[in-house]
Short mmCIF file of C-alpha atoms and ligand atoms in Angstrom, two decimals:
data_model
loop_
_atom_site.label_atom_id
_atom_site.label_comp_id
_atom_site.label_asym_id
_atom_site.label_seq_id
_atom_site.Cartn_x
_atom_site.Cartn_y
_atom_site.Cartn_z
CA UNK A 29 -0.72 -11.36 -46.48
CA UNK A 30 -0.87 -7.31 -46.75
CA UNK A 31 2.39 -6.19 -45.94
CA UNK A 32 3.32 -3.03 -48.42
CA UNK A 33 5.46 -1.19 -46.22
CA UNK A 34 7.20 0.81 -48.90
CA UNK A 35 4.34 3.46 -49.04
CA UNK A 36 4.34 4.01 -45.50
CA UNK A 37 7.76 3.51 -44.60
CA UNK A 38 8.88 7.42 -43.58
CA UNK A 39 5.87 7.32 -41.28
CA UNK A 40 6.00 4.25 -39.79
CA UNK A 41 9.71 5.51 -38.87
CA UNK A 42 8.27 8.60 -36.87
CA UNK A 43 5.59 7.11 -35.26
CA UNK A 44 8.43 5.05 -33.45
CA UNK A 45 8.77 8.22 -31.53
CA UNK A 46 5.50 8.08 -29.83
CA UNK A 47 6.60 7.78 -25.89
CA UNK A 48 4.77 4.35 -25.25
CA UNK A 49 7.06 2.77 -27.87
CA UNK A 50 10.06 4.05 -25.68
CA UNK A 51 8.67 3.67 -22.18
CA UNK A 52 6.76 0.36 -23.04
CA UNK A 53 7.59 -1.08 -26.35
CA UNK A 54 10.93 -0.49 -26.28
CA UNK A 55 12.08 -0.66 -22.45
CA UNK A 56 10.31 -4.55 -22.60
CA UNK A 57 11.80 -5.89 -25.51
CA UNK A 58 15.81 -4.56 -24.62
CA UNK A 59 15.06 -5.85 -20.90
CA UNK A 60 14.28 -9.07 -22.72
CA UNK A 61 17.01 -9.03 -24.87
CA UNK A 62 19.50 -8.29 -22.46
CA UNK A 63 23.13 -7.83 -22.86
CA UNK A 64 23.92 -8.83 -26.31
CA UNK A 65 27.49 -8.27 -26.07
CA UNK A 66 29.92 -10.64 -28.37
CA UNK A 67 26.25 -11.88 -29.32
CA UNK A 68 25.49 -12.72 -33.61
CA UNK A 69 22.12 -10.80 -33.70
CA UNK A 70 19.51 -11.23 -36.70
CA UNK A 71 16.74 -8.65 -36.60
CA UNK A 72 13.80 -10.02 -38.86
CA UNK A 73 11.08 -7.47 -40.18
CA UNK A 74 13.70 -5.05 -39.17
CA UNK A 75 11.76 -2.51 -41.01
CA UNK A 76 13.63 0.97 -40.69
CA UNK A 77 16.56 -0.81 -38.17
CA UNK A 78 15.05 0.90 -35.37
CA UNK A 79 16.32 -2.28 -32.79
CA UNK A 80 18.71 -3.62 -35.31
CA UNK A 81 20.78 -0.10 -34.44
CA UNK A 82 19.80 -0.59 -30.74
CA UNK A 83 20.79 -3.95 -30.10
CA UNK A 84 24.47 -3.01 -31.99
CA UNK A 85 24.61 -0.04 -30.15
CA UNK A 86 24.45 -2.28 -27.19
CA UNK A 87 27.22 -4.21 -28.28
CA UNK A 88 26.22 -6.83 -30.10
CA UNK A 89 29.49 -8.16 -31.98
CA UNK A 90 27.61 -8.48 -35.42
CA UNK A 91 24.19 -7.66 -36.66
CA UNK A 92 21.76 -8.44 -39.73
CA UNK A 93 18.55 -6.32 -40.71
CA UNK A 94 16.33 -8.41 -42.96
CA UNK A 95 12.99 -6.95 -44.18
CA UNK A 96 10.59 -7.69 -46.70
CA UNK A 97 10.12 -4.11 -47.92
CA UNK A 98 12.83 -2.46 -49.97
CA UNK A 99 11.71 1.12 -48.57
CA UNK A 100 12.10 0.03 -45.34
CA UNK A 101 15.58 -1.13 -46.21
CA UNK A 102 16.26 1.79 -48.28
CA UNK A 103 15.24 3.79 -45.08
CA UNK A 104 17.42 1.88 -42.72
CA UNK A 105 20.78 1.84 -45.12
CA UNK A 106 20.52 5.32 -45.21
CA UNK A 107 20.70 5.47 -41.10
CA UNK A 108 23.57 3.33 -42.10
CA UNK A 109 25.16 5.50 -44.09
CA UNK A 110 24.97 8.38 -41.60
CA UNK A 111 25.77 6.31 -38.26
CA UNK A 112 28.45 3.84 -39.91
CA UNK A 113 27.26 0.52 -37.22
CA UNK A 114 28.61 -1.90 -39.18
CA UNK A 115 25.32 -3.43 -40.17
CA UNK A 116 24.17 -5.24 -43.23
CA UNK A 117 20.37 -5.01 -44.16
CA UNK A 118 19.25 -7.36 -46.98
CA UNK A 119 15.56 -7.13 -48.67
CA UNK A 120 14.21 -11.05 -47.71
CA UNK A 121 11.30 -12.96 -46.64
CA UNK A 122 11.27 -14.21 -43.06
CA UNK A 123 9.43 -17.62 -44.22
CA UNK A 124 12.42 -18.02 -46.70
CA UNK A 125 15.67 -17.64 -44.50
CA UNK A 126 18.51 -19.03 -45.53
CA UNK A 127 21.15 -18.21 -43.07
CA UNK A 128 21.33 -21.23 -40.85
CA UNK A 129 22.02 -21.93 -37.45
CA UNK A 130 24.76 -18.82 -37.72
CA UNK A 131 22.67 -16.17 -34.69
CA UNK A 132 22.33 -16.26 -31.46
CA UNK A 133 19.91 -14.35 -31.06
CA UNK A 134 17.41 -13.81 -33.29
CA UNK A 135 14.80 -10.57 -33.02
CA UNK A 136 11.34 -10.00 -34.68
CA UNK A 137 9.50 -6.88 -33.86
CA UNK A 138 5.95 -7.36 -35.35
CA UNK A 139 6.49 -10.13 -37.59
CA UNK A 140 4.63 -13.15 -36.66
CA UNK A 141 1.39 -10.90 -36.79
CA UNK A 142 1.54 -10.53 -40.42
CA UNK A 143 0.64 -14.06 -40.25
CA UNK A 144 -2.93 -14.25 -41.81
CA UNK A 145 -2.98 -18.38 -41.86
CA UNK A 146 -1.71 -21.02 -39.77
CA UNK A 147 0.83 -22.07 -42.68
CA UNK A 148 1.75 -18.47 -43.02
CA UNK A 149 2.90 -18.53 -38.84
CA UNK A 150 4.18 -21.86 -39.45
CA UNK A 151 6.54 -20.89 -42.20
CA UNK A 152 8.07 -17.67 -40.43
CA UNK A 153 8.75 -20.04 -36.97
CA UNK A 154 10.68 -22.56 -38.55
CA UNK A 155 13.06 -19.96 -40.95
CA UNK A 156 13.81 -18.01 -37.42
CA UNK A 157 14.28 -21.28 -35.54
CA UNK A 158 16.56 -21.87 -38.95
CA UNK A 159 18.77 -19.43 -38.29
CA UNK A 160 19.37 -19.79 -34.72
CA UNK A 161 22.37 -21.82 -33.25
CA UNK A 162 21.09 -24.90 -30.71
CA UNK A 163 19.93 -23.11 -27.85
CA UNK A 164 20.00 -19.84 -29.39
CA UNK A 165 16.66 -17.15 -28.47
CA UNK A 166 14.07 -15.59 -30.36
CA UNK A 167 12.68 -11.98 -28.90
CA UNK A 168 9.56 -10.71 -30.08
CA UNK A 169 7.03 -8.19 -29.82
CA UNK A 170 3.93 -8.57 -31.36
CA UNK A 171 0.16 -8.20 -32.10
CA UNK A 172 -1.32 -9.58 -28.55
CA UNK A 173 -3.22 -12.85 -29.69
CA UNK A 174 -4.52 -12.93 -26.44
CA UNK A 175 -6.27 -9.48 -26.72
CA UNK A 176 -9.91 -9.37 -27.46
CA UNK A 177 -9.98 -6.49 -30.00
CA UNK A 178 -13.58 -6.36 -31.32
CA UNK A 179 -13.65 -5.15 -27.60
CA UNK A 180 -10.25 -3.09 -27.12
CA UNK A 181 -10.84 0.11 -25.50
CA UNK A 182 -9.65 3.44 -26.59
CA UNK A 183 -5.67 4.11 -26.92
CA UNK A 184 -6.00 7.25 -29.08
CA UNK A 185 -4.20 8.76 -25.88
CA UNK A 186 -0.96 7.09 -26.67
CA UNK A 187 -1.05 7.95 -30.32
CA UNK A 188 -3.20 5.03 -31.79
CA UNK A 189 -6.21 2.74 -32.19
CA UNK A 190 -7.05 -0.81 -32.82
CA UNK A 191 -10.87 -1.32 -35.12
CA UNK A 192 -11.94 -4.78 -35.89
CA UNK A 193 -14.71 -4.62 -38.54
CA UNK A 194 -14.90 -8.68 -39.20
CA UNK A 195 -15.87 -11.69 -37.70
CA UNK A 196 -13.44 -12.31 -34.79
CA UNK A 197 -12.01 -15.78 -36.20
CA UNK A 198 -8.46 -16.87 -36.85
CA UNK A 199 -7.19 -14.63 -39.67
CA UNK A 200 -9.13 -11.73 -38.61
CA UNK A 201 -7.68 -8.19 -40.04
CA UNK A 202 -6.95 -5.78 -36.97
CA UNK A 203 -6.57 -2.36 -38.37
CA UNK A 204 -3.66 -0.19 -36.54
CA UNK A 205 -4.17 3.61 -37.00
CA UNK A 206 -1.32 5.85 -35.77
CA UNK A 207 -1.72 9.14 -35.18
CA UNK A 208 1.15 11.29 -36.55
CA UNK A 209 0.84 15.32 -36.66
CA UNK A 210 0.93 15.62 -40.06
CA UNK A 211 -2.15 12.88 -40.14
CA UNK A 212 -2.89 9.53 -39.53
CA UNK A 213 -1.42 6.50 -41.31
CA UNK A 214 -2.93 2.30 -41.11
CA UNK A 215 -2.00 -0.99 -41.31
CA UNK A 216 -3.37 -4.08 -40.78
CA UNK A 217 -2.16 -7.01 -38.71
CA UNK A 218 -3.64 -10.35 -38.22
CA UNK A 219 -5.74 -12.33 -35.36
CA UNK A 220 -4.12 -15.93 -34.53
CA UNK A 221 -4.92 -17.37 -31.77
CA UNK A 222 -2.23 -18.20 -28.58
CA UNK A 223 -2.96 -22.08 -29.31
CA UNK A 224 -1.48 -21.45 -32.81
CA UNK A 225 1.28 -19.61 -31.87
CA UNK A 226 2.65 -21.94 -29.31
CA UNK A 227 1.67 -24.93 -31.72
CA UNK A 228 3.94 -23.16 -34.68
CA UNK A 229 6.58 -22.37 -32.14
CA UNK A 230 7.05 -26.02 -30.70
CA UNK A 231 6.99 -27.37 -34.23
CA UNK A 232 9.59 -25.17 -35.36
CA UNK A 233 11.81 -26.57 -32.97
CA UNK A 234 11.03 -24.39 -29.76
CA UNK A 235 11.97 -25.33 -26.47
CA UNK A 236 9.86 -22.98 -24.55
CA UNK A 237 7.52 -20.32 -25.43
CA UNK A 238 7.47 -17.25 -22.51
CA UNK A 239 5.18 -15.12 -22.52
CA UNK A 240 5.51 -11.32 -20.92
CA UNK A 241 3.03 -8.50 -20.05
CA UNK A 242 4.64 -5.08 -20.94
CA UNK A 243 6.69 -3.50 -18.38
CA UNK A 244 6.77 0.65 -17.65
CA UNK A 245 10.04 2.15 -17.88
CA UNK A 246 10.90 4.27 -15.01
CA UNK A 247 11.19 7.64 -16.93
CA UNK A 248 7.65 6.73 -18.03
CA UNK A 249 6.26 8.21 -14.88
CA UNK A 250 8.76 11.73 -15.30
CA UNK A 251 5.75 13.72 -15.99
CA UNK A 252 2.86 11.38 -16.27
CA UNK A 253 0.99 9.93 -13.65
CA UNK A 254 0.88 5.89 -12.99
CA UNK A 255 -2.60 6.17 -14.01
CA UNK A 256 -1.84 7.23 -17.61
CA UNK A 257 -0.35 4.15 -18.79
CA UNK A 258 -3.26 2.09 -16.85
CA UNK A 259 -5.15 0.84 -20.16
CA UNK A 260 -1.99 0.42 -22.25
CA UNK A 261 -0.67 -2.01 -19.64
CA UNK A 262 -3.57 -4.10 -18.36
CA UNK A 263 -5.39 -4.00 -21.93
CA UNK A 264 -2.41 -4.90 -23.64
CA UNK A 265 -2.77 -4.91 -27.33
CA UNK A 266 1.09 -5.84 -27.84
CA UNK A 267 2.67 -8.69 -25.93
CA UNK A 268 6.35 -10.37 -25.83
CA UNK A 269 7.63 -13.90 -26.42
CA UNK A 270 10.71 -14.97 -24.97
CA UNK A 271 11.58 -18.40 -26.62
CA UNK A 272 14.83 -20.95 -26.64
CA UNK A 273 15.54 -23.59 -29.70
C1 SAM B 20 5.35 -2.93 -38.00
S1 SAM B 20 6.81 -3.01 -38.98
C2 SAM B 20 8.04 -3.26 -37.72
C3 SAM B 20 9.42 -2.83 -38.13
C4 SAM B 20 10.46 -2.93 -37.02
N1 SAM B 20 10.62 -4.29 -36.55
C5 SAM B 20 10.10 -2.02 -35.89
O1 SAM B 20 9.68 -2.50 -34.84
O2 SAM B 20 10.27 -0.81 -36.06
C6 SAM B 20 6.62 -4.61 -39.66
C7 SAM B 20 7.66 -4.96 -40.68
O3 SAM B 20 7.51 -6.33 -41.03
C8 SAM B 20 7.92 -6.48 -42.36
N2 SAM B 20 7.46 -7.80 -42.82
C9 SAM B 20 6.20 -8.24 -42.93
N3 SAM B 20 6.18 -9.50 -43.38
C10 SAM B 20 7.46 -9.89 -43.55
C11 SAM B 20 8.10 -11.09 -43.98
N4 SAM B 20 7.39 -12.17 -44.34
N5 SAM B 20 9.44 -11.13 -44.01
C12 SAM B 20 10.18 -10.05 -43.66
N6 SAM B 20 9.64 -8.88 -43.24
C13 SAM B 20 8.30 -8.80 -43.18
C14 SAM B 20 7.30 -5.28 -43.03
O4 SAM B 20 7.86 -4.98 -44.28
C15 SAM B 20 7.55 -4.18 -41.99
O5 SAM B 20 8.76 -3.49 -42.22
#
């Protein structure tokens, strides 16, 4: 698994900024995570705390940031430092949690992708179903599985593109390239298949596994014309998973 975010960390932060991740990426996952008042929220692959500071700023009561990547951490307690939340971020492994059954809600933007084998997939379900209460969620946003992406089209207009250069198979590398103004920046995120997600979520202990299209904020179209977002939204390359324990 190729997951050496510490290099890329400061860019990966700005290309957050890119409008589909607010009008798309963003708008999707907090209409999916709904009001999270009085909620226990753990935010795994938090990365920078980009949603771990959204969800608390939504009112969450309390809120973890876990990530695998001390820059990323580094980057995120420094937010910390300068907005005062109240959140704790801790450098850890999503496939070794330890905090059980203590969230209600636990989020993962862009973790299960990272997921190169079955076991891999396997491993990350069960420690988030681990540290969810009975009948607690799990929100994600992710790497579509169901995308074909040796034949994605073009989404250089939003600030990116997807390139497949193997054999499409289970495991398959899909190289993200974001398009920042100072340059452009990769990283690589893996093919498993919608089978083996569902499998790895029922076996973690999953109730039910929902999937959802992305949605278009309103203030998506201030500006831009409906036909703009057209390929981002019916040639998905991200999807969302909506799931109960
Ligand atoms: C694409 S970034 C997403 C960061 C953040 N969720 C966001 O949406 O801004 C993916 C993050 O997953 C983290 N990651 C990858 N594998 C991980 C693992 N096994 N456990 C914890 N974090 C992991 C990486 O370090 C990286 O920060």
């Amino acid at each position: 698994m190729t997951t050496d975010y510490d290099p890329i960390a400061e860019q990966y932060k700005r290309s957050k900024q890119q409008p589909w991740r607010t009008f798309v990426e963003s708008f999707t996952l907090m209409d999916l995570v709904g009001d999270p008042s009085g909620l226990a929220v753990l935010d795994v692959a938090c990365g920078e705390g980009f949603y771990t500071r959204m969800i608390r700023q939504r009112g969450a009561a309390q809120v973890t940031g876990v990530d695998l990547s001390q820059g990323m951490i580094d980057l995120a307690r420094q937010q910390e430092a300068q907005y005062q939340l109240g959140i704790d971020y801790v450098v850890a492994d999503a496939r070794e949690l330890g905090d059980v059954a203590r969230y209600d809600l636990t989020v993962a933007a862009y973790l299960l992708n990272y997921a190169s084998t079955r076991d891999e997939l396997q491993s990350m379900c069960d420690g988030i179903a681990r540290s969810l209460k009975p009948g607690g969620r799990f929100v994600t946003v992710n790497c579509h599985p169901g995308q074909h992406f040796p034949d994605a089209p073009s989404y250089r207009k939003y600030g990116f593109e997807t390139t497949v250069t193997s054999d499409w198979r289970e495991g398959a590398p899909i190289k993200w390239t974001f398009y920042l103004d100072d340059g452009p920046f990769n990283i690589e995120n893996y093919y498993l298949s919608v089978a083996t997600h569902e499998e790895a979520f029922r076996k973690a202990g999953f109730r039910q596994v929902n999937w959802h299209s992305p949605r278009l904020s309103p203030d998506g179209l201030r500006g831009r014309e409906p036909e703009y977002w057209a390929t981002l939204l019916e040639r998905s390359p991200v999807t969302f998973i909506e799931s109960v324990k």
